[in-house]
Amino acid sequence: METEIVFILRQAILIAVRDAYGPTTLERALRHSELFGAEPEAVLREWRELEKHGYLEPLPGSSGKYLRLTEKGAAQAEYRPGAADPFIHGVKAM
């Protein structure tokens, strides 16, 4: 079962990528205030999960180094009652 920390990290990653105003790297996202103090290994794990589940996508030609939000990811960067995805927002989305 996923913990509240997992949902917080997923939300924070989407916000960090959104605030980058374009494709970004994990290293740059880790410097965002939403991820301040987060364990880099945990962020990397959720970064990969978000990519695997279609919330982030690699920029073509970047060999996977630069990722950007997909439409699905952009739609979840902010919590919206009735449109929130439980994969990102956990039980508050239900």
Tab-separated table of N, CA and C in Angstrom:
chain	number	residue	atom	x	y	z
A	1	MET	N	0.837	-1.185	0.000
A	1	MET	CA	0.000	0.000	0.000
A	1	MET	C	0.879	1.244	0.000
A	2	GLU	N	0.478	2.216	-0.781
A	2	GLU	CA	1.250	3.438	-0.886
A	2	GLU	C	0.975	4.344	0.307
A	3	THR	N	2.010	5.033	0.716
A	3	THR	CA	1.873	5.932	1.855
A	3	THR	C	1.561	7.342	1.385
A	4	GLU	N	1.188	8.169	2.332
A	4	GLU	CA	0.897	9.570	2.013
A	4	GLU	C	2.114	10.259	1.407
A	5	ILE	N	3.315	9.855	1.816
A	5	ILE	CA	4.544	10.444	1.276
A	5	ILE	C	4.637	10.229	-0.229
A	6	VAL	N	4.233	9.063	-0.696
A	6	VAL	CA	4.271	8.772	-2.137
A	6	VAL	C	3.391	9.761	-2.894
A	7	PHE	N	2.203	10.021	-2.392
A	7	PHE	CA	1.295	10.956	-3.074
A	7	PHE	C	1.832	12.379	-3.012
A	8	ILE	N	2.430	12.742	-1.896
A	8	ILE	CA	3.039	14.073	-1.775
A	8	ILE	C	4.166	14.229	-2.785
A	9	LEU	N	5.008	13.212	-2.921
A	9	LEU	CA	6.098	13.271	-3.893
A	9	LEU	C	5.581	13.348	-5.319
A	10	ARG	N	4.591	12.562	-5.641
A	10	ARG	CA	4.036	12.592	-7.010
A	10	ARG	C	3.480	13.971	-7.334
A	11	GLN	N	2.739	14.543	-6.407
A	11	GLN	CA	2.191	15.884	-6.622
A	11	GLN	C	3.318	16.901	-6.763
A	12	ALA	N	4.320	16.815	-5.898
A	12	ALA	CA	5.434	17.761	-5.916
A	12	ALA	C	6.224	17.675	-7.219
A	13	ILE	N	6.434	16.472	-7.722
A	13	ILE	CA	7.157	16.310	-8.984
A	13	ILE	C	6.379	16.957	-10.128
A	14	LEU	N	5.076	16.703	-10.192
A	14	LEU	CA	4.280	17.319	-11.266
A	14	LEU	C	4.328	18.836	-11.179
A	15	ILE	N	4.266	19.377	-9.981
A	15	ILE	CA	4.340	20.833	-9.800
A	15	ILE	C	5.714	21.346	-10.233
A	16	ALA	N	6.786	20.659	-9.840
A	16	ALA	CA	8.140	21.082	-10.203
A	16	ALA	C	8.342	21.081	-11.715
A	17	VAL	N	7.844	20.057	-12.380
A	17	VAL	CA	7.984	19.988	-13.843
A	17	VAL	C	7.127	21.069	-14.495
A	18	ARG	N	5.926	21.274	-13.997
A	18	ARG	CA	5.066	22.341	-14.537
A	18	ARG	C	5.738	23.699	-14.389
A	19	ASP	N	6.305	23.960	-13.234
A	19	ASP	CA	6.926	25.259	-12.970
A	19	ASP	C	8.207	25.487	-13.755
A	20	ALA	N	8.769	24.436	-14.344
A	20	ALA	CA	9.979	24.572	-15.157
A	20	ALA	C	9.678	25.236	-16.503
A	21	TYR	N	8.410	25.349	-16.873
A	21	TYR	CA	7.988	25.956	-18.142
A	21	TYR	C	8.647	25.294	-19.337
A	22	GLY	N	8.687	23.992	-19.311
A	22	GLY	CA	9.250	23.230	-20.414
A	22	GLY	C	9.925	21.987	-19.884
A	23	PRO	N	10.512	21.215	-20.764
A	23	PRO	CA	11.169	19.985	-20.331
A	23	PRO	C	12.243	20.271	-19.286
A	24	THR	N	12.405	19.367	-18.345
A	24	THR	CA	13.391	19.551	-17.287
A	24	THR	C	14.031	18.227	-16.928
A	25	THR	N	15.087	18.317	-16.157
A	25	THR	CA	15.793	17.127	-15.687
A	25	THR	C	15.408	16.852	-14.240
A	26	LEU	N	15.687	15.652	-13.803
A	26	LEU	CA	15.458	15.295	-12.409
A	26	LEU	C	16.284	16.197	-11.499
A	27	GLU	N	17.523	16.446	-11.870
A	27	GLU	CA	18.401	17.280	-11.041
A	27	GLU	C	17.814	18.682	-10.848
A	28	ARG	N	17.268	19.241	-11.895
A	28	ARG	CA	16.669	20.576	-11.783
A	28	ARG	C	15.382	20.519	-10.955
A	29	ALA	N	14.588	19.504	-11.166
A	29	ALA	CA	13.348	19.371	-10.399
A	29	ALA	C	13.636	19.228	-8.910
A	30	LEU	N	14.718	18.554	-8.555
A	30	LEU	CA	15.075	18.373	-7.153
A	30	LEU	C	15.375	19.702	-6.453
A	31	ARG	N	15.702	20.737	-7.210
A	31	ARG	CA	15.982	22.053	-6.616
A	31	ARG	C	14.717	22.884	-6.404
A	32	HIS	N	13.585	22.386	-6.845
A	32	HIS	CA	12.324	23.110	-6.686
A	32	HIS	C	11.902	23.084	-5.217
A	33	SER	N	11.287	24.153	-4.765
A	33	SER	CA	10.887	24.259	-3.354
A	33	SER	C	9.914	23.160	-2.933
A	34	GLU	N	9.103	22.645	-3.837
A	34	GLU	CA	8.164	21.565	-3.504
A	34	GLU	C	8.884	20.281	-3.088
A	35	LEU	N	10.113	20.111	-3.549
A	35	LEU	CA	10.863	18.887	-3.259
A	35	LEU	C	11.983	19.121	-2.246
A	36	PHE	N	12.005	20.296	-1.626
A	36	PHE	CA	13.032	20.605	-0.638
A	36	PHE	C	13.020	19.575	0.486
A	37	GLY	N	14.167	18.996	0.748
A	37	GLY	CA	14.297	18.033	1.832
A	37	GLY	C	13.887	16.612	1.481
A	38	ALA	N	13.392	16.394	0.281
A	38	ALA	CA	12.981	15.043	-0.127
A	38	ALA	C	14.210	14.179	-0.394
A	39	GLU	N	14.088	12.909	-0.103
A	39	GLU	CA	15.162	11.953	-0.386
A	39	GLU	C	15.285	11.779	-1.904
A	40	PRO	N	16.457	12.051	-2.479
A	40	PRO	CA	16.622	11.923	-3.935
A	40	PRO	C	16.231	10.551	-4.477
A	41	GLU	N	16.506	9.486	-3.728
A	41	GLU	CA	16.168	8.138	-4.197
A	41	GLU	C	14.652	7.960	-4.290
A	42	ALA	N	13.927	8.518	-3.325
A	42	ALA	CA	12.464	8.425	-3.343
A	42	ALA	C	11.891	9.239	-4.494
A	43	VAL	N	12.476	10.419	-4.737
A	43	VAL	CA	12.015	11.253	-5.853
A	43	VAL	C	12.273	10.528	-7.169
A	44	LEU	N	13.449	9.951	-7.325
A	44	LEU	CA	13.771	9.207	-8.548
A	44	LEU	C	12.790	8.066	-8.766
A	45	ARG	N	12.483	7.339	-7.704
A	45	ARG	CA	11.535	6.214	-7.818
A	45	ARG	C	10.180	6.703	-8.315
A	46	GLU	N	9.670	7.796	-7.760
A	46	GLU	CA	8.360	8.312	-8.177
A	46	GLU	C	8.426	8.993	-9.537
A	47	TRP	N	9.552	9.601	-9.860
A	47	TRP	CA	9.786	10.192	-11.189
A	47	TRP	C	9.597	9.102	-12.246
A	48	ARG	N	10.201	7.951	-11.998
A	48	ARG	CA	10.089	6.821	-12.934
A	48	ARG	C	8.663	6.274	-12.985
A	49	GLU	N	7.996	6.220	-11.844
A	49	GLU	CA	6.596	5.766	-11.810
A	49	GLU	C	5.707	6.705	-12.622
A	50	LEU	N	5.918	7.998	-12.488
A	50	LEU	CA	5.108	8.970	-13.236
A	50	LEU	C	5.338	8.830	-14.740
A	51	GLU	N	6.578	8.576	-15.115
A	51	GLU	CA	6.860	8.347	-16.537
A	51	GLU	C	6.203	7.044	-17.002
A	52	LYS	N	6.360	6.006	-16.221
A	52	LYS	CA	5.796	4.689	-16.569
A	52	LYS	C	4.283	4.736	-16.736
A	53	HIS	N	3.610	5.555	-15.926
A	53	HIS	CA	2.150	5.631	-15.961
A	53	HIS	C	1.614	6.766	-16.840
A	54	GLY	N	2.498	7.420	-17.596
A	54	GLY	CA	2.043	8.384	-18.597
A	54	GLY	C	1.788	9.797	-18.112
A	55	TYR	N	2.347	10.185	-16.983
A	55	TYR	CA	2.199	11.564	-16.495
A	55	TYR	C	3.353	12.441	-16.957
A	56	LEU	N	4.495	11.823	-17.213
A	56	LEU	CA	5.676	12.490	-17.747
A	56	LEU	C	6.108	11.746	-18.999
A	57	GLU	N	6.723	12.486	-19.928
A	57	GLU	CA	7.249	11.851	-21.134
A	57	GLU	C	8.594	12.468	-21.483
A	58	PRO	N	9.487	11.652	-22.044
A	58	PRO	CA	10.792	12.189	-22.423
A	58	PRO	C	10.687	13.103	-23.639
A	59	LEU	N	11.524	14.107	-23.645
A	59	LEU	CA	11.616	14.993	-24.798
A	59	LEU	C	12.335	14.227	-25.905
A	60	PRO	N	11.742	14.157	-27.104
A	60	PRO	CA	12.406	13.435	-28.194
A	60	PRO	C	13.819	13.979	-28.434
A	61	GLY	N	14.758	13.064	-28.604
A	61	GLY	CA	16.134	13.442	-28.880
A	61	GLY	C	16.976	13.723	-27.642
A	62	SER	N	16.384	13.599	-26.450
A	62	SER	CA	17.144	13.905	-25.224
A	62	SER	C	17.652	12.644	-24.528
A	63	SER	N	17.450	11.498	-25.137
A	63	SER	CA	17.853	10.214	-24.548
A	63	SER	C	17.248	10.003	-23.164
A	64	GLY	N	16.065	10.564	-22.953
A	64	GLY	CA	15.364	10.373	-21.688
A	64	GLY	C	15.819	11.271	-20.561
A	65	LYS	N	16.781	12.148	-20.807
A	65	LYS	CA	17.291	13.027	-19.747
A	65	LYS	C	16.281	14.122	-19.400
A	66	TYR	N	15.638	14.683	-20.417
A	66	TYR	CA	14.666	15.749	-20.204
A	66	TYR	C	13.259	15.184	-20.319
A	67	LEU	N	12.442	15.475	-19.312
A	67	LEU	CA	11.044	15.046	-19.326
A	67	LEU	C	10.130	16.255	-19.266
A	68	ARG	N	8.925	16.049	-19.758
A	68	ARG	CA	7.908	17.102	-19.706
A	68	ARG	C	6.589	16.466	-19.300
A	69	LEU	N	5.664	17.322	-18.905
A	69	LEU	CA	4.334	16.840	-18.552
A	69	LEU	C	3.584	16.391	-19.793
A	70	THR	N	2.832	15.332	-19.650
A	70	THR	CA	1.871	14.959	-20.683
A	70	THR	C	0.576	15.715	-20.360
A	71	GLU	N	-0.413	15.601	-21.206
A	71	GLU	CA	-1.718	16.205	-20.885
A	71	GLU	C	-2.254	15.624	-19.587
A	72	LYS	N	-2.101	14.322	-19.435
A	72	LYS	CA	-2.547	13.628	-18.226
A	72	LYS	C	-1.845	14.193	-16.994
A	73	GLY	N	-0.533	14.427	-17.088
A	73	GLY	CA	0.224	14.983	-15.974
A	73	GLY	C	-0.147	16.421	-15.684
A	74	ALA	N	-0.312	17.221	-16.729
A	74	ALA	CA	-0.679	18.630	-16.546
A	74	ALA	C	-2.037	18.763	-15.869
A	75	ALA	N	-2.943	17.850	-16.188
A	75	ALA	CA	-4.285	17.895	-15.599
A	75	ALA	C	-4.268	17.586	-14.106
A	76	GLN	N	-3.194	16.944	-13.626
A	76	GLN	CA	-3.128	16.559	-12.216
A	76	GLN	C	-2.144	17.406	-11.402
A	77	ALA	N	-1.511	18.390	-12.022
A	77	ALA	CA	-0.545	19.221	-11.310
A	77	ALA	C	-1.210	20.047	-10.206
A	78	GLU	N	-2.488	20.254	-10.325
A	78	GLU	CA	-3.264	20.925	-9.280
A	78	GLU	C	-4.424	20.025	-8.891
A	79	TYR	N	-4.761	20.050	-7.623
A	79	TYR	CA	-5.896	19.254	-7.134
A	79	TYR	C	-7.196	19.938	-7.534
A	80	ARG	N	-8.051	19.176	-8.215
A	80	ARG	CA	-9.384	19.663	-8.602
A	80	ARG	C	-10.405	18.625	-8.168
A	81	PRO	N	-11.257	18.962	-7.218
A	81	PRO	CA	-12.272	17.998	-6.775
A	81	PRO	C	-13.082	17.495	-7.966
A	82	GLY	N	-13.308	16.218	-7.999
A	82	GLY	CA	-14.067	15.605	-9.077
A	82	GLY	C	-13.233	15.219	-10.276
A	83	ALA	N	-12.028	15.784	-10.398
A	83	ALA	CA	-11.156	15.456	-11.527
A	83	ALA	C	-9.808	14.929	-11.063
A	84	ALA	N	-9.640	14.768	-9.761
A	84	ALA	CA	-8.369	14.320	-9.208
A	84	ALA	C	-8.189	12.817	-9.405
A	85	ASP	N	-6.985	12.444	-9.765
A	85	ASP	CA	-6.622	11.054	-10.007
A	85	ASP	C	-6.085	10.440	-8.707
A	86	PRO	N	-6.652	9.323	-8.254
A	86	PRO	CA	-6.169	8.681	-7.022
A	86	PRO	C	-4.697	8.261	-7.075
A	87	PHE	N	-4.144	8.004	-8.257
A	87	PHE	CA	-2.724	7.644	-8.384
A	87	PHE	C	-1.832	8.800	-7.943
A	88	ILE	N	-2.308	10.003	-8.125
A	88	ILE	CA	-1.550	11.203	-7.757
A	88	ILE	C	-1.960	11.743	-6.397
A	89	HIS	N	-3.250	11.820	-6.164
A	89	HIS	CA	-3.762	12.517	-4.983
A	89	HIS	C	-4.222	11.594	-3.855
A	90	GLY	N	-4.155	10.290	-4.068
A	90	GLY	CA	-4.513	9.355	-3.013
A	90	GLY	C	-5.992	9.379	-2.660
A	91	VAL	N	-6.299	9.111	-1.395
A	91	VAL	CA	-7.679	8.954	-0.984
A	91	VAL	C	-8.495	10.244	-1.087
A	92	LYS	N	-7.842	11.398	-1.047
A	92	LYS	CA	-8.622	12.637	-1.157
A	92	LYS	C	-9.262	12.793	-2.545
A	93	ALA	N	-8.815	11.985	-3.515
A	93	ALA	CA	-9.398	12.029	-4.856
A	93	ALA	C	-10.660	11.196	-4.974
A	94	MET	N	-10.952	10.414	-3.961
A	94	MET	CA	-12.101	9.509	-4.041
A	94	MET	C	-13.349	10.125	-3.470
